[in-house]
PDB file of C-alpha atoms in Angstrom:
ATOM      1  CA  MET A   1     102.103  54.236  87.599  1.00 47.00           C
ATOM      2  CA  ARG A   2      99.449  51.331  86.777  1.00 49.00           C
ATOM      3  CA  ILE A   3      96.713  51.731  84.559  1.00 49.00           C
ATOM      4  CA  PRO A   4      93.237  50.183  85.642  1.00 56.00           C
ATOM      5  CA  ARG A   5      92.018  47.474  83.637  1.00 57.00           C
ATOM      6  CA  LEU A   6      88.584  48.545  82.735  1.00 52.00           C
ATOM      7  CA  HIS A   7      90.037  51.937  81.520  1.00 56.00           C
ATOM      8  CA  VAL A   8      92.334  49.828  79.144  1.00 52.00           C
ATOM      9  CA  MET A   9      89.118  48.043  77.902  1.00 62.00           C
ATOM     10  CA  SER A  10      86.949  51.202  77.582  1.00 60.00           C
ATOM     11  CA  PHE A  11      89.658  52.939  75.456  1.00 59.00           C
ATOM     12  CA  ALA A  12      90.092  49.695  73.191  1.00 59.00           C
ATOM     13  CA  LEU A  13      86.454  49.517  72.600  1.00 62.00           C
ATOM     14  CA  LEU A  14      86.297  53.352  71.714  1.00 63.00           C
ATOM     15  CA  ILE A  15      88.987  52.672  69.219  1.00 66.00           C
ATOM     16  CA  PHE A  16      87.018  49.638  67.826  1.00 59.00           C
ATOM     17  CA  THR A  17      83.932  51.774  67.500  1.00 63.00           C
ATOM     18  CA  GLU A  18      85.976  54.119  65.186  1.00 63.00           C
ATOM     19  CA  LEU A  19      87.206  51.813  63.084  1.00 60.00           C
ATOM     20  CA  PHE A  20      83.930  50.057  62.243  1.00 57.00           C
ATOM     21  CA  HIS A  21      82.597  53.576  61.758  1.00 59.00           C
ATOM     22  CA  GLN A  22      85.283  54.917  59.133  1.00 62.00           C
ATOM     23  CA  ALA A  23      85.152  51.426  57.145  1.00 56.00           C
ATOM     24  CA  VAL A  24      81.183  51.282  57.205  1.00 48.00           C
ATOM     25  CA  LYS A  25      81.638  54.999  55.810  1.00 55.00           C
ATOM     26  CA  GLY A  26      83.981  53.936  53.171  1.00 53.00           C
ATOM     27  CA  THR A  27      81.961  51.036  51.746  1.00 46.00           C
ATOM     28  CA  THR A  28      79.040  53.127  51.242  1.00 46.00           C
ATOM     29  CA  THR A  29      80.950  55.861  49.468  1.00 46.00           C
ATOM     30  CA  VAL A  30      82.556  53.524  46.971  1.00 40.00           C
ATOM     31  CA  ALA A  31      78.791  51.875  46.368  1.00 41.00           C
ATOM     32  CA  GLN A  32      77.441  55.693  45.762  1.00 45.00           C
ATOM     33  CA  GLN A  33      80.350  56.015  42.982  1.00 44.00           C
ATOM     34  CA  ASP A  34      79.839  52.788  41.551  1.00 44.00           C
ATOM     35  CA  VAL A  35      76.101  53.739  40.748  1.00 39.00           C
ATOM     36  CA  PRO A  36      76.505  56.133  37.726  1.00 42.00           C
ATOM     37  CA  THR A  37      79.407  53.681  36.506  1.00 40.00           C
ATOM     38  CA  LEU A  38      76.767  51.091  35.914  1.00 36.00           C
ATOM     39  CA  ALA A  39      74.193  53.247  34.854  1.00 37.00           C
ATOM     40  CA  THR A  40      76.450  54.294  32.186  1.00 39.00           C
ATOM     41  CA  MET A  41      77.636  51.074  31.357  1.00 39.00           C
ATOM     42  CA  THR A  42      73.784  50.280  30.990  1.00 38.00           C
ATOM     43  CA  ASP A  43      72.626  53.418  28.601  1.00 42.00           C
ATOM     44  CA  ASP A  44      75.705  52.134  26.537  1.00 41.00           C
ATOM     45  CA  VAL A  45      74.345  48.778  26.021  1.00 37.00           C
ATOM     46  CA  THR A  46      71.102  49.841  25.322  1.00 39.00           C
ATOM     47  CA  THR A  47      72.164  52.696  22.842  1.00 39.00           C
ATOM     48  CA  GLN A  48      74.766  50.677  21.195  1.00 43.00           C
ATOM     49  CA  PRO A  49      73.997  49.768  17.181  1.00 44.00           C
ATOM     50  CA  PRO A  50      72.989  46.047  16.913  1.00 45.00           C
ATOM     51  CA  SER A  51      75.997  43.470  15.586  1.00 46.00           C
ATOM     52  CA  GLU A  52      75.609  41.965  12.161  1.00 44.00           C
ATOM     53  CA  ALA A  53      74.357  38.752  13.836  1.00 43.00           C
ATOM     54  CA  THR A  54      71.304  40.329  15.072  1.00 43.00           C
ATOM     55  CA  THR A  55      70.969  42.390  12.137  1.00 42.00           C
ATOM     56  CA  LEU A  56      70.895  39.259  10.036  1.00 39.00           C
ATOM     57  CA  HIS A  57      68.288  37.449  12.423  1.00 44.00           C
ATOM     58  CA  GLN A  58      66.068  40.293  12.149  1.00 48.00           C
ATOM     59  CA  THR A  59      66.531  40.389   8.642  1.00 44.00           C
ATOM     60  CA  VAL A  60      65.406  36.542   8.326  1.00 40.00           C
ATOM     61  CA  THR A  61      62.578  36.904  10.840  1.00 46.00           C
ATOM     62  CA  THR A  62      61.158  39.778   8.635  1.00 46.00           C
ATOM     63  CA  LYS A  63      61.305  37.500   5.620  1.00 42.00           C
ATOM     64  CA  THR A  64      59.775  34.621   7.308  1.00 45.00           C
ATOM     65  CA  SER A  65      56.857  36.679   8.385  1.00 45.00           C
ATOM     66  CA  THR A  66      56.298  38.092   5.180  1.00 43.00           C
ATOM     67  CA  VAL A  67      56.157  34.911   3.523  1.00 39.00           C
ATOM     68  CA  THR A  68      54.130  33.549   5.968  1.00 41.00           C
ATOM     69  CA  SER A  69      51.336  36.145   5.656  1.00 40.00           C
ATOM     70  CA  GLN A  70      51.441  35.741   1.817  1.00 42.00           C
ATOM     71  CA  THR A  71      50.767  31.901   2.269  1.00 39.00           C
ATOM     72  CA  ASP A  72      48.075  32.312   5.006  1.00 45.00           C
ATOM     73  CA  SER A  73      46.190  35.265   3.185  1.00 41.00           C
ATOM     74  CA  PRO A  74      43.011  33.902   1.265  1.00 41.00           C
ATOM     75  CA  ASP A  75      42.991  33.973  -2.258  1.00 44.00           C
ATOM     76  CA  TYR A  76      40.252  35.868  -3.161  1.00 36.00           C
ATOM     77  CA  THR A  77      40.342  35.509  -7.166  1.00 36.00           C
ATOM     78  CA  ASP A  78      40.105  31.899  -6.705  1.00 40.00           C
ATOM     79  CA  SER A  79      37.201  32.447  -4.219  1.00 36.00           C
ATOM     80  CA  PHE A  80      35.314  34.597  -6.549  1.00 36.00           C
ATOM     81  CA  SER A  81      35.760  32.200  -9.404  1.00 36.00           C
ATOM     82  CA  THR A  82      34.331  29.379  -7.823  1.00 38.00           C
ATOM     83  CA  GLU A  83      31.504  30.908  -5.900  1.00 42.00           C
ATOM     84  CA  TYR A  84      27.946  31.419  -7.696  1.00 40.00           C
ATOM     85  CA  PRO A  85      24.624  32.428  -6.793  1.00 45.00           C
ATOM     86  CA  GLN A  86      22.277  29.881  -5.869  1.00 50.00           C
ATOM     87  CA  GLN A  87      20.057  30.561  -9.059  1.00 50.00           C
ATOM     88  CA  TYR A  88      22.658  29.450 -11.193  1.00 52.00           C
ATOM     89  CA  ASP A  89      21.738  25.650  -9.978  1.00 60.00           C
ATOM     90  CA  PHE A  90      18.546  25.654 -11.489  1.00 66.00           C
ATOM     91  CA  CYS A  91      17.945  28.965 -14.209  1.00 81.00           C
ATOM     92  CA  PRO A  92      18.894  27.889 -17.494  1.00 78.00           C
ATOM     93  CA  SER A  93      21.027  30.416 -19.820  1.00 78.00           C
ATOM     94  CA  GLN A  94      20.402  31.582 -23.232  1.00 82.00           C
ATOM     95  CA  LEU A  95      16.249  31.315 -22.431  1.00 85.00           C
ATOM     96  CA  PRO A  96      14.220  34.064 -23.313  1.00 90.00           C
ATOM     97  CA  CYS A  97      13.562  36.005 -20.098  1.00 90.00           C
ATOM     98  CA  ASN A  98       9.968  36.167 -20.377  1.00 87.00           C
ATOM     99  CA  GLN A  99      10.106  32.398 -19.946  1.00 88.00           C
ATOM    100  CA  LEU A 100      11.918  32.229 -16.822  1.00 88.00           C
ATOM    101  CA  SER A 101      10.139  30.735 -13.723  1.00 88.00           C
ATOM    102  CA  GLY A 102       9.535  32.540 -10.433  1.00 88.00           C
ATOM    103  CA  ASP A 103      12.418  31.647  -8.913  1.00 87.00           C
ATOM    104  CA  CYS A 104      14.993  33.316 -11.684  1.00 90.00           C
ATOM    105  CA  LEU A 105      12.978  36.602 -11.431  1.00 90.00           C
ATOM    106  CA  ASP A 106      13.261  39.448  -9.264  1.00 90.00           C
ATOM    107  CA  CYS A 107       9.828  41.121  -8.903  1.00 91.00           C
ATOM    108  CA  ASN A 108       8.760  44.520  -7.234  1.00 88.00           C
ATOM    109  CA  MET A 109       6.142  42.891  -4.911  1.00 89.00           C
ATOM    110  CA  THR A 110       5.026  44.258  -1.603  1.00 86.00           C
ATOM    111  CA  SER A 111       3.168  42.743   1.324  1.00 85.00           C
ATOM    112  CA  ALA A 112       1.142  46.285   1.090  1.00 89.00           C
ATOM    113  CA  CYS A 113      -0.950  44.675  -1.206  1.00 91.00           C
ATOM    114  CA  ILE A 114      -4.919  43.432  -0.262  1.00 92.00           C
ATOM    115  CA  TYR A 115      -4.739  39.900   0.438  1.00 92.00           C
ATOM    116  CA  GLY A 116      -6.234  37.645  -2.746  1.00 91.00           C
ATOM    117  CA  ARG A 117      -5.975  40.409  -5.131  1.00 93.00           C
ATOM    118  CA  GLN A 118      -4.451  40.325  -8.262  1.00 92.00           C
ATOM    119  CA  TYR A 119      -1.682  42.640  -9.278  1.00 93.00           C
ATOM    120  CA  ASN A 120       0.482  43.495 -12.498  1.00 92.00           C
ATOM    121  CA  ILE A 121       4.419  43.817 -11.595  1.00 92.00           C
ATOM    122  CA  THR A 122       7.262  44.210 -13.709  1.00 92.00           C
ATOM    123  CA  CYS A 123      10.424  41.679 -13.088  1.00 93.00           C
ATOM    124  CA  ILE A 124      13.672  41.344 -13.910  1.00 92.00           C
ATOM    125  CA  PRO A 125      16.034  38.461 -14.535  1.00 90.00           C
ATOM    126  CA  LYS A 126      18.197  37.794 -11.433  1.00 88.00           C
ATOM    127  CA  SER A 127      21.622  39.242 -11.353  1.00 84.00           C
ATOM    128  CA  GLY A 128      24.109  37.025 -13.243  1.00 82.00           C
ATOM    129  CA  LEU A 129      21.516  35.370 -15.383  1.00 84.00           C
ATOM    130  CA  ASP A 130      22.417  35.578 -18.958  1.00 84.00           C
ATOM    131  CA  CYS A 131      19.071  35.336 -20.992  1.00 88.00           C
ATOM    132  CA  THR A 132      17.765  36.460 -24.179  1.00 89.00           C
ATOM    133  CA  GLY A 133      15.228  39.335 -25.272  1.00 89.00           C
ATOM    134  CA  PRO A 134      13.711  42.480 -23.085  1.00 90.00           C
ATOM    135  CA  GLN A 135      15.183  42.332 -19.657  1.00 89.00           C
ATOM    136  CA  GLU A 136      11.767  43.550 -17.964  1.00 91.00           C
ATOM    137  CA  VAL A 137       8.997  40.712 -17.793  1.00 91.00           C
ATOM    138  CA  GLN A 138       5.370  41.757 -17.197  1.00 91.00           C
ATOM    139  CA  ARG A 139       3.801  39.325 -14.707  1.00 92.00           C
ATOM    140  CA  THR A 140       0.877  38.694 -12.460  1.00 92.00           C
ATOM    141  CA  TYR A 141       0.521  37.635  -9.111  1.00 91.00           C
ATOM    142  CA  LYS A 142      -2.207  37.067  -6.280  1.00 92.00           C
ATOM    143  CA  CYS A 143      -1.410  38.675  -2.813  1.00 94.00           C
ATOM    144  CA  LYS A 144      -0.502  35.963  -0.687  1.00 94.00           C
ATOM    145  CA  TYR A 145       2.317  34.179   0.871  1.00 94.00           C
ATOM    146  CA  CYS A 146       3.798  31.314  -0.769  1.00 94.00           C
ATOM    147  CA  TYR A 147       2.745  28.722   1.866  1.00 93.00           C
ATOM    148  CA  GLN A 148      -0.734  29.976   1.489  1.00 93.00           C
ATOM    149  CA  THR A 149      -1.275  29.363  -2.044  1.00 94.00           C
ATOM    150  CA  GLU A 150      -3.497  26.403  -3.256  1.00 93.00           C
ATOM    151  CA  PRO A 151      -2.526  22.785  -3.030  1.00 91.00           C
ATOM    152  CA  TRP A 152      -2.359  22.351  -6.559  1.00 93.00           C
ATOM    153  CA  GLU A 153       0.049  25.595  -6.902  1.00 93.00           C
ATOM    154  CA  GLN A 154       2.392  23.250  -4.576  1.00 94.00           C
ATOM    155  CA  ILE A 155       4.842  20.279  -5.257  1.00 93.00           C
ATOM    156  CA  CYS A 156       5.900  18.608  -1.757  1.00 92.00           C
ATOM    157  CA  THR A 157       7.951  15.159  -0.657  1.00 89.00           C
ATOM    158  CA  PRO A 158       5.698  12.363   0.047  1.00 84.00           C
ATOM    159  CA  ALA A 159       4.198  12.098   3.504  1.00 83.00           C
ATOM    160  CA  ASN A 160       5.775   8.724   3.764  1.00 79.00           C
ATOM    161  CA  ASN A 161       7.423   6.730   6.563  1.00 75.00           C
ATOM    162  CA  CYS A 162       4.286   6.592   8.759  1.00 81.00           C
ATOM    163  CA  THR A 163       1.236   4.745   9.358  1.00 78.00           C
ATOM    164  CA  VAL A 164      -2.021   6.047   7.356  1.00 79.00           C
ATOM    165  CA  ASN A 165      -4.647   3.957   9.662  1.00 75.00           C
ATOM    166  CA  SER A 166      -3.783   5.464  12.651  1.00 77.00           C
ATOM    167  CA  CYS A 167      -6.141   7.222  14.995  1.00 76.00           C
ATOM    168  CA  PRO A 168      -5.580  10.031  15.633  1.00 81.00           C
ATOM    169  CA  LYS A 169      -4.416  10.788  11.709  1.00 79.00           C
ATOM    170  CA  THR A 170      -0.827  11.023  11.789  1.00 83.00           C
ATOM    171  CA  MET A 171       0.809  14.386  10.408  1.00 88.00           C
ATOM    172  CA  VAL A 172       4.105  14.580   8.751  1.00 88.00           C
ATOM    173  CA  GLN A 173       6.368  17.840   8.060  1.00 90.00           C
ATOM    174  CA  VAL A 174       7.146  17.398   4.415  1.00 92.00           C
ATOM    175  CA  ASN A 175       9.269  20.028   2.055  1.00 93.00           C
ATOM    176  CA  CYS A 176       7.156  22.079  -0.464  1.00 95.00           C
ATOM    177  CA  SER A 177       7.795  24.728  -3.357  1.00 93.00           C
ATOM    178  CA  VAL A 178       5.302  26.571  -5.517  1.00 94.00           C
ATOM    179  CA  LEU A 179       5.161  25.843  -9.342  1.00 92.00           C
ATOM    180  CA  ASP A 180       7.727  27.602 -11.463  1.00 89.00           C
ATOM    181  CA  ASP A 181       4.839  30.067 -12.965  1.00 89.00           C
ATOM    182  CA  VAL A 182       3.608  30.743  -9.412  1.00 92.00           C
ATOM    183  CA  LEU A 183       4.428  34.000  -8.135  1.00 93.00           C
ATOM    184  CA  CYS A 184       4.192  34.641  -4.625  1.00 93.00           C
ATOM    185  CA  LEU A 185       5.444  36.520  -1.300  1.00 94.00           C
ATOM    186  CA  GLY A 186       8.101  34.937   1.038  1.00 92.00           C
ATOM    187  CA  ASN A 187      10.150  32.233   0.499  1.00 92.00           C
ATOM    188  CA  ARG A 188       9.157  29.745  -2.598  1.00 92.00           C
ATOM    189  CA  ARG A 189      10.440  27.078  -0.464  1.00 93.00           C
ATOM    190  CA  PHE A 190       8.852  25.858   2.758  1.00 94.00           C
ATOM    191  CA  TYR A 191       7.706  23.080   5.201  1.00 93.00           C
ATOM    192  CA  LYS A 192       4.428  21.959   5.608  1.00 91.00           C
ATOM    193  CA  LYS A 193       2.250  19.759   7.679  1.00 90.00           C
ATOM    194  CA  LYS A 194       0.493  17.217   5.641  1.00 87.00           C
ATOM    195  CA  GLU A 195      -1.683  14.252   6.528  1.00 85.00           C
ATOM    196  CA  CYS A 196       0.173  10.490   6.277  1.00 84.00           C
ATOM    197  CA  ASN A 197      -0.877   9.614   2.882  1.00 81.00           C
ATOM    198  CA  TRP A 198       1.384   7.164   0.549  1.00 82.00           C
ATOM    199  CA  THR A 199       1.277   4.025  -1.214  1.00 83.00           C
ATOM    200  CA  SER A 200       3.593   1.603  -2.015  1.00 83.00           C
ATOM    201  CA  GLY A 201       1.850  -0.213  -4.730  1.00 85.00           C
ATOM    202  CA  TYR A 202      -0.813  -2.553  -3.535  1.00 89.00           C
ATOM    203  CA  LYS A 203      -3.840  -2.579  -5.594  1.00 91.00           C
ATOM    204  CA  TRP A 204      -7.252  -3.211  -3.952  1.00 92.00           C
ATOM    205  CA  SER A 205      -8.398  -4.528  -6.720  1.00 93.00           C
ATOM    206  CA  THR A 206      -5.830  -7.456  -6.556  1.00 94.00           C
ATOM    207  CA  ALA A 207      -6.390  -7.815  -2.957  1.00 93.00           C
ATOM    208  CA  PHE A 208      -9.984  -8.080  -3.191  1.00 93.00           C
ATOM    209  CA  ILE A 209      -9.650 -10.772  -6.571  1.00 94.00           C
ATOM    210  CA  LEU A 210      -7.214 -12.674  -4.392  1.00 93.00           C
ATOM    211  CA  SER A 211      -9.461 -12.917  -1.098  1.00 92.00           C
ATOM    212  CA  ILE A 212     -12.671 -14.017  -3.522  1.00 93.00           C
ATOM    213  CA  THR A 213     -10.695 -16.694  -5.254  1.00 93.00           C
ATOM    214  CA  LEU A 214      -7.725 -17.630  -2.897  1.00 92.00           C
ATOM    215  CA  GLY A 215      -8.717 -16.178   0.049  1.00 90.00           C
ATOM    216  CA  GLY A 216      -9.013 -19.765   1.588  1.00 90.00           C
ATOM    217  CA  PHE A 217      -5.275 -20.214   1.570  1.00 92.00           C
ATOM    218  CA  GLY A 218      -4.465 -16.786   2.827  1.00 92.00           C
ATOM    219  CA  VAL A 219      -2.927 -15.355  -0.141  1.00 94.00           C
ATOM    220  CA  ASP A 220      -4.575 -12.453   0.156  1.00 93.00           C
ATOM    221  CA  ARG A 221      -3.087 -12.067   3.393  1.00 93.00           C
ATOM    222  CA  PHE A 222       0.676 -12.734   2.062  1.00 94.00           C
ATOM    223  CA  TYR A 223      -0.373 -10.337  -0.634  1.00 94.00           C
ATOM    224  CA  LEU A 224      -0.887  -7.717   1.811  1.00 93.00           C
ATOM    225  CA  GLY A 225       2.175  -8.620   3.882  1.00 91.00           C
ATOM    226  CA  TYR A 226       0.174  -9.984   6.672  1.00 93.00           C
ATOM    227  CA  TRP A 227       2.262 -13.356   6.577  1.00 91.00           C
ATOM    228  CA  GLU A 228       1.734 -14.653  10.429  1.00 91.00           C
ATOM    229  CA  SER A 229      -2.150 -14.192   9.910  1.00 91.00           C
ATOM    230  CA  GLY A 230      -1.889 -15.795   6.263  1.00 90.00           C
ATOM    231  CA  LEU A 231      -0.036 -18.880   7.404  1.00 92.00           C
ATOM    232  CA  GLY A 232      -3.167 -19.201  10.308  1.00 91.00           C
ATOM    233  CA  LYS A 233      -5.645 -18.866   7.413  1.00 89.00           C
ATOM    234  CA  LEU A 234      -3.318 -21.518   5.164  1.00 90.00           C
ATOM    235  CA  PHE A 235      -3.458 -23.974   7.934  1.00 91.00           C
ATOM    236  CA  SER A 236      -6.881 -23.714   9.165  1.00 90.00           C
ATOM    237  CA  PHE A 237      -8.503 -23.758   5.605  1.00 85.00           C
ATOM    238  CA  GLY A 238      -9.380 -20.415   5.769  1.00 84.00           C
ATOM    239  CA  GLY A 239     -10.846 -21.158   9.202  1.00 86.00           C
ATOM    240  CA  ILE A 240     -13.467 -23.652   7.461  1.00 87.00           C
ATOM    241  CA  GLY A 241     -14.632 -20.674   4.937  1.00 88.00           C
ATOM    242  CA  ILE A 242     -15.684 -18.372   8.028  1.00 92.00           C
ATOM    243  CA  TRP A 243     -12.496 -16.327   8.164  1.00 92.00           C
ATOM    244  CA  THR A 244     -12.521 -16.279   4.187  1.00 91.00           C
ATOM    245  CA  LEU A 245     -15.756 -14.672   3.956  1.00 94.00           C
ATOM    246  CA  ILE A 246     -15.044 -12.218   6.750  1.00 93.00           C
ATOM    247  CA  ASP A 247     -11.381 -11.199   4.699  1.00 93.00           C
ATOM    248  CA  ILE A 248     -13.842 -10.616   1.799  1.00 93.00           C
ATOM    249  CA  LEU A 249     -16.019  -8.193   3.447  1.00 94.00           C
ATOM    250  CA  LEU A 250     -13.521  -6.290   5.403  1.00 93.00           C
ATOM    251  CA  ILE A 251     -11.386  -6.181   2.205  1.00 93.00           C
ATOM    252  CA  ALA A 252     -14.456  -4.995   0.130  1.00 93.00           C
ATOM    253  CA  VAL A 253     -14.719  -1.899   2.743  1.00 91.00           C
ATOM    254  CA  GLY A 254     -10.987  -1.223   2.560  1.00 87.00           C
ATOM    255  CA  TYR A 255     -10.727  -2.125   6.887  1.00 89.00           C
ATOM    256  CA  ILE A 256      -7.602  -4.303   6.050  1.00 90.00           C
ATOM    257  CA  PRO A 257      -4.867  -1.696   4.362  1.00 88.00           C
ATOM    258  CA  PRO A 258      -1.461  -2.963   3.230  1.00 90.00           C
ATOM    259  CA  GLY A 259       0.561  -4.443   6.024  1.00 88.00           C
ATOM    260  CA  ASP A 260       3.486  -1.526   5.695  1.00 84.00           C
ATOM    261  CA  GLY A 261       0.769   1.529   6.747  1.00 80.00           C
ATOM    262  CA  SER A 262       0.537   2.832   3.303  1.00 84.00           C
ATOM    263  CA  VAL A 263      -2.884   3.129   1.410  1.00 82.00           C
ATOM    264  CA  TYR A 264      -3.896   1.420  -1.820  1.00 87.00           C
ATOM    265  CA  VAL A 265      -3.294   2.653  -5.293  1.00 81.00           C
TER     266      VAL A 265
END
């Protein structure tokens, strides 16, 4: 009996499908069995003791870190031995305590006082100062801040590098400090605005005498630093005497200052 070709093909396809299904099922089973094994291997690798090479590497790393930490840490002993308070720069040692300046004393001054009134206070040497005699020093002070003290109680740097005879007057910022025996509130060193007022050594009397005697040759102008006008005065013979007379009057009243912008001595 002859079997139709369609039936044969259907039967073959059914067998192929069954075999493929069995193959896929077997692969999945094997993969599921391998997972615990892989996890067990991972646990074994994680929990096994380190080898000798690993231990040696960790030991060397630890020692290196320790040496680096010891090298990088600051030496507080040397730092403490070389750092001094600021008062060591200007406060002498082995001096009687009652002769110390205001920079070297700690006084019980307070801003809760009446401005301008005089008070008696007790002072002690600053920490670390080595002075002789009683440590407590009695002083008096007026209730005012250091920048409010009188001009004769202050020492300021010169107000130079400016022109004195400018209009308006040039104001220069200078560094000031109070005298050693003056006690006051606040900082003993401060900035202050002062009028430009400095001298480089030119004398009014010398300029006036030169203007009378040798003014026709421009010597007075040369002395004050006016070289261009001095040459003009020289070659014009003092402007035939007229320029000489004018300069005598101008120098006499102080209208012609030194050429560098300073004032006469």
